[in-house]
């Protein structure tokens, strides 16, 4: 029998239907792979019993016929999703011991379709980070290494555990969330595919909020077809989330024809950064050539406000976060500091939040509080909101001019070493998001597809940005790029 | 539409040790929306439930929970705005007001700072017949209520009850158009009356469903007029805000105390600090709660969990079409159609239930003035004795109309009518049948009355002599005749006969 863990979602779906494999078999092989992969620290909470129960139920449903695509497919779930009765901590100490009494809408949809949950996946604390180094569970580790160098690399962040688990075949697919690049950057760092759909495609209900106007859930998968299948199962309107869109969910997979003849692909000049590594330049040029060869028209475009995107993002996201995280106060759930004699409510708040939040979260809460405070609101938050409108308009203008998708690098570099950025200015870490945050600010769909490797054999990804609500078209362009790039490398197992 | 014209009242003047002072008052009234469910969660709003029984995940601010607007509450805010003749904003938006407190689980209150749902409106505050203050409404916005912290149940711990958390409030913000403690109380009374007419708030102040923050400042006579001309607040004094008042009486006492406190400071050469104060009813004084420096920085910003609230003009029009007749219109109609005094019309329109009771009586009995007298003097007086309101009246409008009709047809006298009312009130029954059964019918047979009059006159020759000297003493004979006939004699006939016989 082939190694079941290496299966893709589409393959597994077909094999399950043919009876070549059962969900229980798939699940058991993945559970045993997970057991042997603690070195990656991808799973922070394993749920083998739930997984096997769900797998058995899925097998029965498949046998009965008429099971949905995701039935019996084992997935990992980012710790940011509230899963009923299962620890859901957003990788934060402040949610110590928290087991929700409810199930997020996205996981509900997946489970209703028969998806199997293998466990909860590591991430940056409250999804704040680009390297999975802010997790209260410790770093998740990238299964890829630089040649023969055994230095541990970051899987990226914040969905680092999800990326590592998919890349290391510890699940067939994983859920991620993306506020400024948290799906696309880790996907690029680990040689997998990750799509952030249009803001409003997936319900945010039951996902621990970081920055509400930017957060979106999406799938992280081994290829574009899998992304199409899993995304379809995750998204759809939800009355419990006022910002979710009342639009039908298309059959994304059916739109994967690979035919992009006549499509107009925009190449934004502002994404050509000073000092960008030659490898990234080349990756991008190769991608352009591939799409052109596939029959697309390549057009140079300008998105003039791009240079303001990162500062805008790092005002808006912390502002929203400072308010969203106010509820973690030690009063009702999660961690509460031990108090000294005479301590009052203020001390309880201060000590609880000082102990419960890590440094990066504290930094962002403080930045957010500052930019919203009286006297600074207009200079920071309000100005950032205005710039955000301009950034959005940049995109609207190029789409109105006939551009179908925009091609950019996904990240400015390949995965870096864990600990390498510890001493650096936090802004250095924030620069990881330089190509991805614009998409969140504009609410657009964006997908990261692996298309090459760097000199040390590490995967590199390109990003495609699509028109709002046209994930199907975007996935098809990504599919064409994937076909042309033919990226098939896998990390060598060392763990 | 019929308008009752009015003059503005004179502002209250307080004589300080050195100067005269006037008051300038603006109010923020928090009215709980009469809704079964909370503003952003489906949880119940039922009063008096077990602590923390009415709490949804959203109210407890569990991770990942999101607010969803309750359309019914929006409708009530629009209805309220229309009732206050206010601008309805078809687009409004929600903002977060951030501060930490255990009874505020989210760490922020969802409110509407930048774009409220209702804009400028007005309230006519009746002071006395022909005298009223027009108070301008600046805005009405909808927001979440907070929960309740309980500090006196345990020496070391505080408890939190989240039942109230997330209940919908309308904050009705007035301009500083109120000029005295009585006007302030009258403003709240009128607002409460309108809200109850509209059915958008039950106005129960005891349960905290209607409460007011009162902004008070003082200025020298003439300054307010300058403010009115320019709308420039610099002509007015520094204001202090007295928080969370839920009694008309305390509102007046607190304003009076606060005004005198500010006057004393100003007259001794000091300056009033802008601050938030609390009223202590036991000591009848206001105390500083927090100064301007200690004021929270609420870091308001648009709530990203909620899309801007967009409503359609057609929907607003439908709500407008369904508005009930409001107090001012009803009062004007009562004066015009029933010939009531403005005073009586005021009393009868204070409450929709009073008004509809009266309308039912007058529809049956005719005679607006007589009906008004009976409803106000007899019925309300009797109900008040037992601390009942109109909904608890044992006398139905049909019964009361029955009594009034008996008076009008001269079947019973006014005095007998009062006895009859007492019987109907305590025992029930059809007034006409009671009058028949118990022989309470007025004696209009002049023969019988004449016999009684003759008898009394014959039995009291000394009194007759006196009465001939002083006709005012005729009343004594009338009384005796009434007594002899068990009160059933027609008083008019008795009067006439006594006068005639004494003149013989």
Tab-separated table of N, CA and C in Angstrom, chain B residues 403-493:
chain	number	residue	atom	x	y	z
B	403	UNK	N	-73.303	55.326	35.143
B	403	UNK	CA	-73.562	56.238	36.265
B	403	UNK	C	-73.786	57.658	35.732
B	404	UNK	N	-72.882	58.063	34.802
B	404	UNK	CA	-72.978	59.425	34.275
B	404	UNK	C	-74.300	59.629	33.530
B	405	UNK	N	-74.720	58.593	32.812
B	405	UNK	CA	-75.985	58.713	32.075
B	405	UNK	C	-77.165	58.863	33.041
B	406	UNK	N	-77.093	58.171	34.179
B	406	UNK	CA	-78.160	58.282	35.174
B	406	UNK	C	-78.231	59.700	35.741
B	407	UNK	N	-77.041	60.324	35.901
B	407	UNK	CA	-77.018	61.712	36.390
B	407	UNK	C	-77.653	62.619	35.347
B	408	UNK	N	-77.206	62.396	34.084
B	408	UNK	CA	-77.669	63.276	33.009
B	408	UNK	C	-79.178	63.208	32.817
B	409	UNK	N	-79.750	62.014	33.038
B	409	UNK	CA	-81.206	61.879	32.837
B	409	UNK	C	-81.972	62.267	34.097
B	410	UNK	N	-81.252	62.840	35.078
B	410	UNK	CA	-81.872	63.252	36.327
B	410	UNK	C	-82.462	62.088	37.126
B	411	UNK	N	-82.063	60.859	36.753
B	411	UNK	CA	-82.571	59.697	37.479
B	411	UNK	C	-82.001	59.673	38.889
B	412	UNK	N	-80.754	60.131	39.045
B	412	UNK	CA	-80.177	60.189	40.392
B	412	UNK	C	-79.530	61.560	40.576
B	413	UNK	N	-79.336	61.929	41.802
B	413	UNK	CA	-78.653	63.191	42.091
B	413	UNK	C	-77.151	62.926	42.129
B	414	UNK	N	-76.424	64.022	42.111
B	414	UNK	CA	-74.974	63.896	42.176
B	414	UNK	C	-74.532	63.202	43.451
B	415	UNK	N	-75.216	63.428	44.512
B	415	UNK	CA	-74.818	62.833	45.789
B	415	UNK	C	-75.062	61.327	45.776
B	416	UNK	N	-76.276	60.961	45.279
B	416	UNK	CA	-76.597	59.539	45.164
B	416	UNK	C	-75.609	58.869	44.206
B	417	UNK	N	-75.221	59.622	43.166
B	417	UNK	CA	-74.289	59.064	42.185
B	417	UNK	C	-72.998	58.640	42.865
B	418	UNK	N	-72.555	59.435	43.855
B	418	UNK	CA	-71.315	59.070	44.559
B	418	UNK	C	-71.494	57.778	45.359
B	419	UNK	N	-72.690	57.648	45.977
B	419	UNK	CA	-72.955	56.388	46.691
B	419	UNK	C	-73.000	55.222	45.713
B	420	UNK	N	-73.667	55.500	44.590
B	420	UNK	CA	-73.779	54.451	43.569
B	420	UNK	C	-72.390	54.054	43.070
B	421	UNK	N	-71.529	55.054	42.837
B	421	UNK	CA	-70.165	54.773	42.380
B	421	UNK	C	-69.451	53.864	43.381
B	422	UNK	N	-69.633	54.149	44.659
B	422	UNK	CA	-68.958	53.355	45.691
B	422	UNK	C	-69.459	51.902	45.657
B	423	UNK	N	-70.759	51.763	45.408
B	423	UNK	CA	-71.308	50.399	45.328
B	423	UNK	C	-70.730	49.664	44.118
B	424	UNK	N	-70.739	50.362	42.984
B	424	UNK	CA	-70.214	49.733	41.764
B	424	UNK	C	-68.727	49.415	41.967
B	425	UNK	N	-68.004	50.328	42.602
B	425	UNK	CA	-66.560	50.132	42.813
B	425	UNK	C	-66.301	48.909	43.692
B	426	UNK	N	-67.063	48.791	44.761
B	426	UNK	CA	-66.758	47.710	45.708
B	426	UNK	C	-67.498	46.417	45.401
B	427	UNK	N	-68.729	46.534	44.856
B	427	UNK	CA	-69.502	45.312	44.655
B	427	UNK	C	-69.703	44.941	43.193
B	428	UNK	N	-69.510	45.915	42.310
B	428	UNK	CA	-69.751	45.662	40.901
B	428	UNK	C	-71.236	45.745	40.577
B	429	UNK	N	-71.563	45.421	39.325
B	429	UNK	CA	-72.970	45.414	38.936
B	429	UNK	C	-73.311	46.533	37.967
B	430	UNK	N	-74.524	46.398	37.395
B	430	UNK	CA	-75.001	47.388	36.422
B	430	UNK	C	-75.620	48.573	37.179
B	431	UNK	N	-75.113	49.776	36.987
B	431	UNK	CA	-75.576	50.929	37.760
B	431	UNK	C	-77.088	51.099	37.700
B	432	UNK	N	-77.654	50.947	36.510
B	432	UNK	CA	-79.087	51.186	36.377
B	432	UNK	C	-79.890	50.177	37.214
B	433	UNK	N	-79.461	48.915	37.140
B	433	UNK	CA	-80.143	47.872	37.893
B	433	UNK	C	-80.008	48.115	39.394
B	434	UNK	N	-78.825	48.543	39.834
B	434	UNK	CA	-78.618	48.806	41.261
B	434	UNK	C	-79.573	49.907	41.731
B	435	UNK	N	-79.666	50.960	40.917
B	435	UNK	CA	-80.538	52.084	41.274
B	435	UNK	C	-81.993	51.606	41.426
B	436	UNK	N	-82.403	50.750	40.493
B	436	UNK	CA	-83.762	50.209	40.560
B	436	UNK	C	-83.944	49.378	41.816
B	437	UNK	N	-83.025	48.388	41.964
B	437	UNK	CA	-83.177	47.429	43.058
B	437	UNK	C	-83.155	48.106	44.416
B	438	UNK	N	-82.267	49.061	44.571
B	438	UNK	CA	-82.095	49.623	45.909
B	438	UNK	C	-82.893	50.919	46.116
B	439	UNK	N	-83.774	51.209	45.167
B	439	UNK	CA	-84.625	52.377	45.322
B	439	UNK	C	-83.863	53.674	45.455
B	440	UNK	N	-82.851	53.818	44.669
B	440	UNK	CA	-82.023	55.011	44.787
B	440	UNK	C	-82.475	56.112	43.837
B	441	UNK	N	-83.513	55.817	43.079
B	441	UNK	CA	-83.982	56.781	42.083
B	441	UNK	C	-84.362	58.085	42.735
B	442	UNK	N	-84.024	59.149	42.076
B	442	UNK	CA	-84.324	60.480	42.557
B	442	UNK	C	-85.841	60.696	42.571
B	443	UNK	N	-86.328	61.332	43.625
B	443	UNK	CA	-87.745	61.648	43.681
B	443	UNK	C	-87.955	62.971	42.964
B	444	UNK	N	-88.613	62.930	41.807
B	444	UNK	CA	-88.884	64.168	41.073
B	444	UNK	C	-90.372	64.518	41.164
B	445	UNK	N	-91.101	63.597	41.853
B	445	UNK	CA	-92.527	63.819	42.074
B	445	UNK	C	-92.676	64.995	43.044
B	446	UNK	N	-93.062	66.172	42.518
B	446	UNK	CA	-93.095	67.387	43.344
B	446	UNK	C	-94.091	67.262	44.484
B	447	UNK	N	-95.137	66.453	44.273
B	447	UNK	CA	-96.115	66.253	45.335
B	447	UNK	C	-95.455	65.673	46.576
B	448	UNK	N	-94.672	64.617	46.371
B	448	UNK	CA	-94.008	63.949	47.485
B	448	UNK	C	-93.001	64.894	48.144
B	449	UNK	N	-92.284	65.631	47.276
B	449	UNK	CA	-91.293	66.548	47.828
B	449	UNK	C	-91.999	67.654	48.627
B	450	UNK	N	-93.072	68.131	48.039
B	450	UNK	CA	-93.802	69.228	48.693
B	450	UNK	C	-94.291	68.804	50.082
B	451	UNK	N	-94.786	67.566	50.156
B	451	UNK	CA	-95.256	67.057	51.437
B	451	UNK	C	-94.132	67.066	52.460
B	452	UNK	N	-92.952	66.633	52.016
B	452	UNK	CA	-91.804	66.599	52.925
B	452	UNK	C	-91.435	68.011	53.358
B	453	UNK	N	-91.460	68.935	52.408
B	453	UNK	CA	-91.098	70.320	52.725
B	453	UNK	C	-92.093	70.901	53.747
B	454	UNK	N	-93.386	70.639	53.477
B	454	UNK	CA	-94.414	71.160	54.385
B	454	UNK	C	-94.200	70.615	55.794
B	455	UNK	N	-93.907	69.364	55.866
B	455	UNK	CA	-93.703	68.696	57.147
B	455	UNK	C	-92.570	69.362	57.934
B	456	UNK	N	-91.451	69.581	57.254
B	456	UNK	CA	-90.296	70.179	57.924
B	456	UNK	C	-90.629	71.605	58.378
B	457	UNK	N	-91.295	72.338	57.508
B	457	UNK	CA	-91.619	73.734	57.836
B	457	UNK	C	-92.559	73.798	59.054
B	458	UNK	N	-93.506	72.850	59.010
B	458	UNK	CA	-94.469	72.837	60.115
B	458	UNK	C	-93.800	72.493	61.436
B	459	UNK	N	-92.813	71.647	61.392
B	459	UNK	CA	-92.168	71.163	62.607
B	459	UNK	C	-91.144	72.144	63.154
B	460	UNK	N	-90.778	73.175	62.378
B	460	UNK	CA	-89.719	74.070	62.822
B	460	UNK	C	-90.087	75.545	62.631
B	461	UNK	N	-91.089	75.988	63.350
B	461	UNK	CA	-91.542	77.373	63.153
B	461	UNK	C	-90.453	78.407	63.471
B	462	UNK	N	-89.641	78.147	64.500
B	462	UNK	CA	-88.592	79.109	64.879
B	462	UNK	C	-87.599	79.293	63.745
B	463	UNK	N	-87.234	78.177	63.162
B	463	UNK	CA	-86.268	78.207	62.047
B	463	UNK	C	-86.854	78.953	60.854
B	464	UNK	N	-88.174	78.768	60.654
B	464	UNK	CA	-88.835	79.423	59.529
B	464	UNK	C	-88.730	80.934	59.685
B	465	UNK	N	-88.931	81.402	60.910
B	465	UNK	CA	-88.858	82.837	61.154
B	465	UNK	C	-87.474	83.379	60.835
B	466	UNK	N	-86.472	82.638	61.308
B	466	UNK	CA	-85.089	83.066	61.067
B	466	UNK	C	-84.785	83.100	59.575
B	467	UNK	N	-85.262	82.063	58.912
B	467	UNK	CA	-84.959	81.960	57.480
B	467	UNK	C	-85.633	83.063	56.691
B	468	UNK	N	-86.749	83.492	57.182
B	468	UNK	CA	-87.427	84.582	56.483
B	468	UNK	C	-86.602	85.858	56.567
B	469	UNK	N	-85.915	86.049	57.718
B	469	UNK	CA	-85.016	87.191	57.877
B	469	UNK	C	-83.785	87.037	56.996
B	470	UNK	N	-83.289	85.810	57.004
B	470	UNK	CA	-81.995	85.563	56.332
B	470	UNK	C	-82.130	84.408	55.345
B	471	UNK	N	-82.389	84.714	54.074
B	471	UNK	CA	-82.668	83.650	53.086
B	471	UNK	C	-81.529	82.614	52.974
B	472	UNK	N	-80.362	83.007	53.424
B	472	UNK	CA	-79.253	82.043	53.327
B	472	UNK	C	-79.513	80.792	54.153
B	473	UNK	N	-80.376	80.913	55.161
B	473	UNK	CA	-80.641	79.761	56.020
B	473	UNK	C	-81.541	78.731	55.353
B	474	UNK	N	-82.006	79.045	54.146
B	474	UNK	CA	-82.852	78.098	53.413
B	474	UNK	C	-82.143	76.759	53.222
B	475	UNK	N	-80.842	76.854	53.138
B	475	UNK	CA	-80.050	75.636	52.933
B	475	UNK	C	-80.305	74.605	54.012
B	476	UNK	N	-80.571	75.074	55.244
B	476	UNK	CA	-80.818	74.141	56.347
B	476	UNK	C	-82.055	73.309	56.051
B	477	UNK	N	-83.104	73.965	55.508
B	477	UNK	CA	-84.346	73.254	55.173
B	477	UNK	C	-84.112	72.251	54.041
B	478	UNK	N	-83.310	72.702	53.064
B	478	UNK	CA	-82.989	71.793	51.948
B	478	UNK	C	-82.327	70.542	52.489
B	479	UNK	N	-81.364	70.746	53.390
B	479	UNK	CA	-80.654	69.610	53.986
B	479	UNK	C	-81.603	68.681	54.714
B	480	UNK	N	-82.526	69.258	55.486
B	480	UNK	CA	-83.469	68.450	56.243
B	480	UNK	C	-84.364	67.640	55.308
B	481	UNK	N	-84.787	68.284	54.220
B	481	UNK	CA	-85.647	67.577	53.273
B	481	UNK	C	-84.883	66.425	52.615
B	482	UNK	N	-83.680	66.703	52.249
B	482	UNK	CA	-82.855	65.655	51.623
B	482	UNK	C	-82.693	64.489	52.592
B	483	UNK	N	-82.432	64.818	53.841
B	483	UNK	CA	-82.256	63.803	54.873
B	483	UNK	C	-83.530	62.964	54.996
B	484	UNK	N	-84.667	63.660	55.032
B	484	UNK	CA	-85.945	62.980	55.194
B	484	UNK	C	-86.278	62.079	54.009
B	485	UNK	N	-85.755	62.471	52.811
B	485	UNK	CA	-86.061	61.650	51.627
B	485	UNK	C	-84.939	60.676	51.311
B	486	UNK	N	-84.029	60.529	52.255
B	486	UNK	CA	-82.918	59.597	52.018
B	486	UNK	C	-82.058	60.065	50.870
B	487	UNK	N	-81.996	61.366	50.620
B	487	UNK	CA	-81.128	61.929	49.584
B	487	UNK	C	-81.665	61.742	48.190
B	488	UNK	N	-82.808	61.162	48.054
B	488	UNK	CA	-83.300	60.833	46.724
B	488	UNK	C	-84.072	61.962	46.058
B	489	UNK	N	-84.445	62.982	46.850
B	489	UNK	CA	-85.207	64.080	46.268
B	489	UNK	C	-84.339	64.853	45.285
B	490	UNK	N	-84.927	65.288	44.219
B	490	UNK	CA	-84.218	66.086	43.244
B	490	UNK	C	-83.860	67.428	43.890
B	491	UNK	N	-82.581	67.696	44.081
B	491	UNK	CA	-82.167	68.890	44.834
B	491	UNK	C	-82.705	70.172	44.210
B	492	UNK	N	-82.753	70.179	42.882
B	492	UNK	CA	-83.244	71.387	42.215
B	492	UNK	C	-84.694	71.674	42.640
B	493	UNK	N	-85.506	70.612	42.622
B	493	UNK	CA	-86.917	70.755	42.988
B	493	UNK	C	-87.052	71.159	44.454
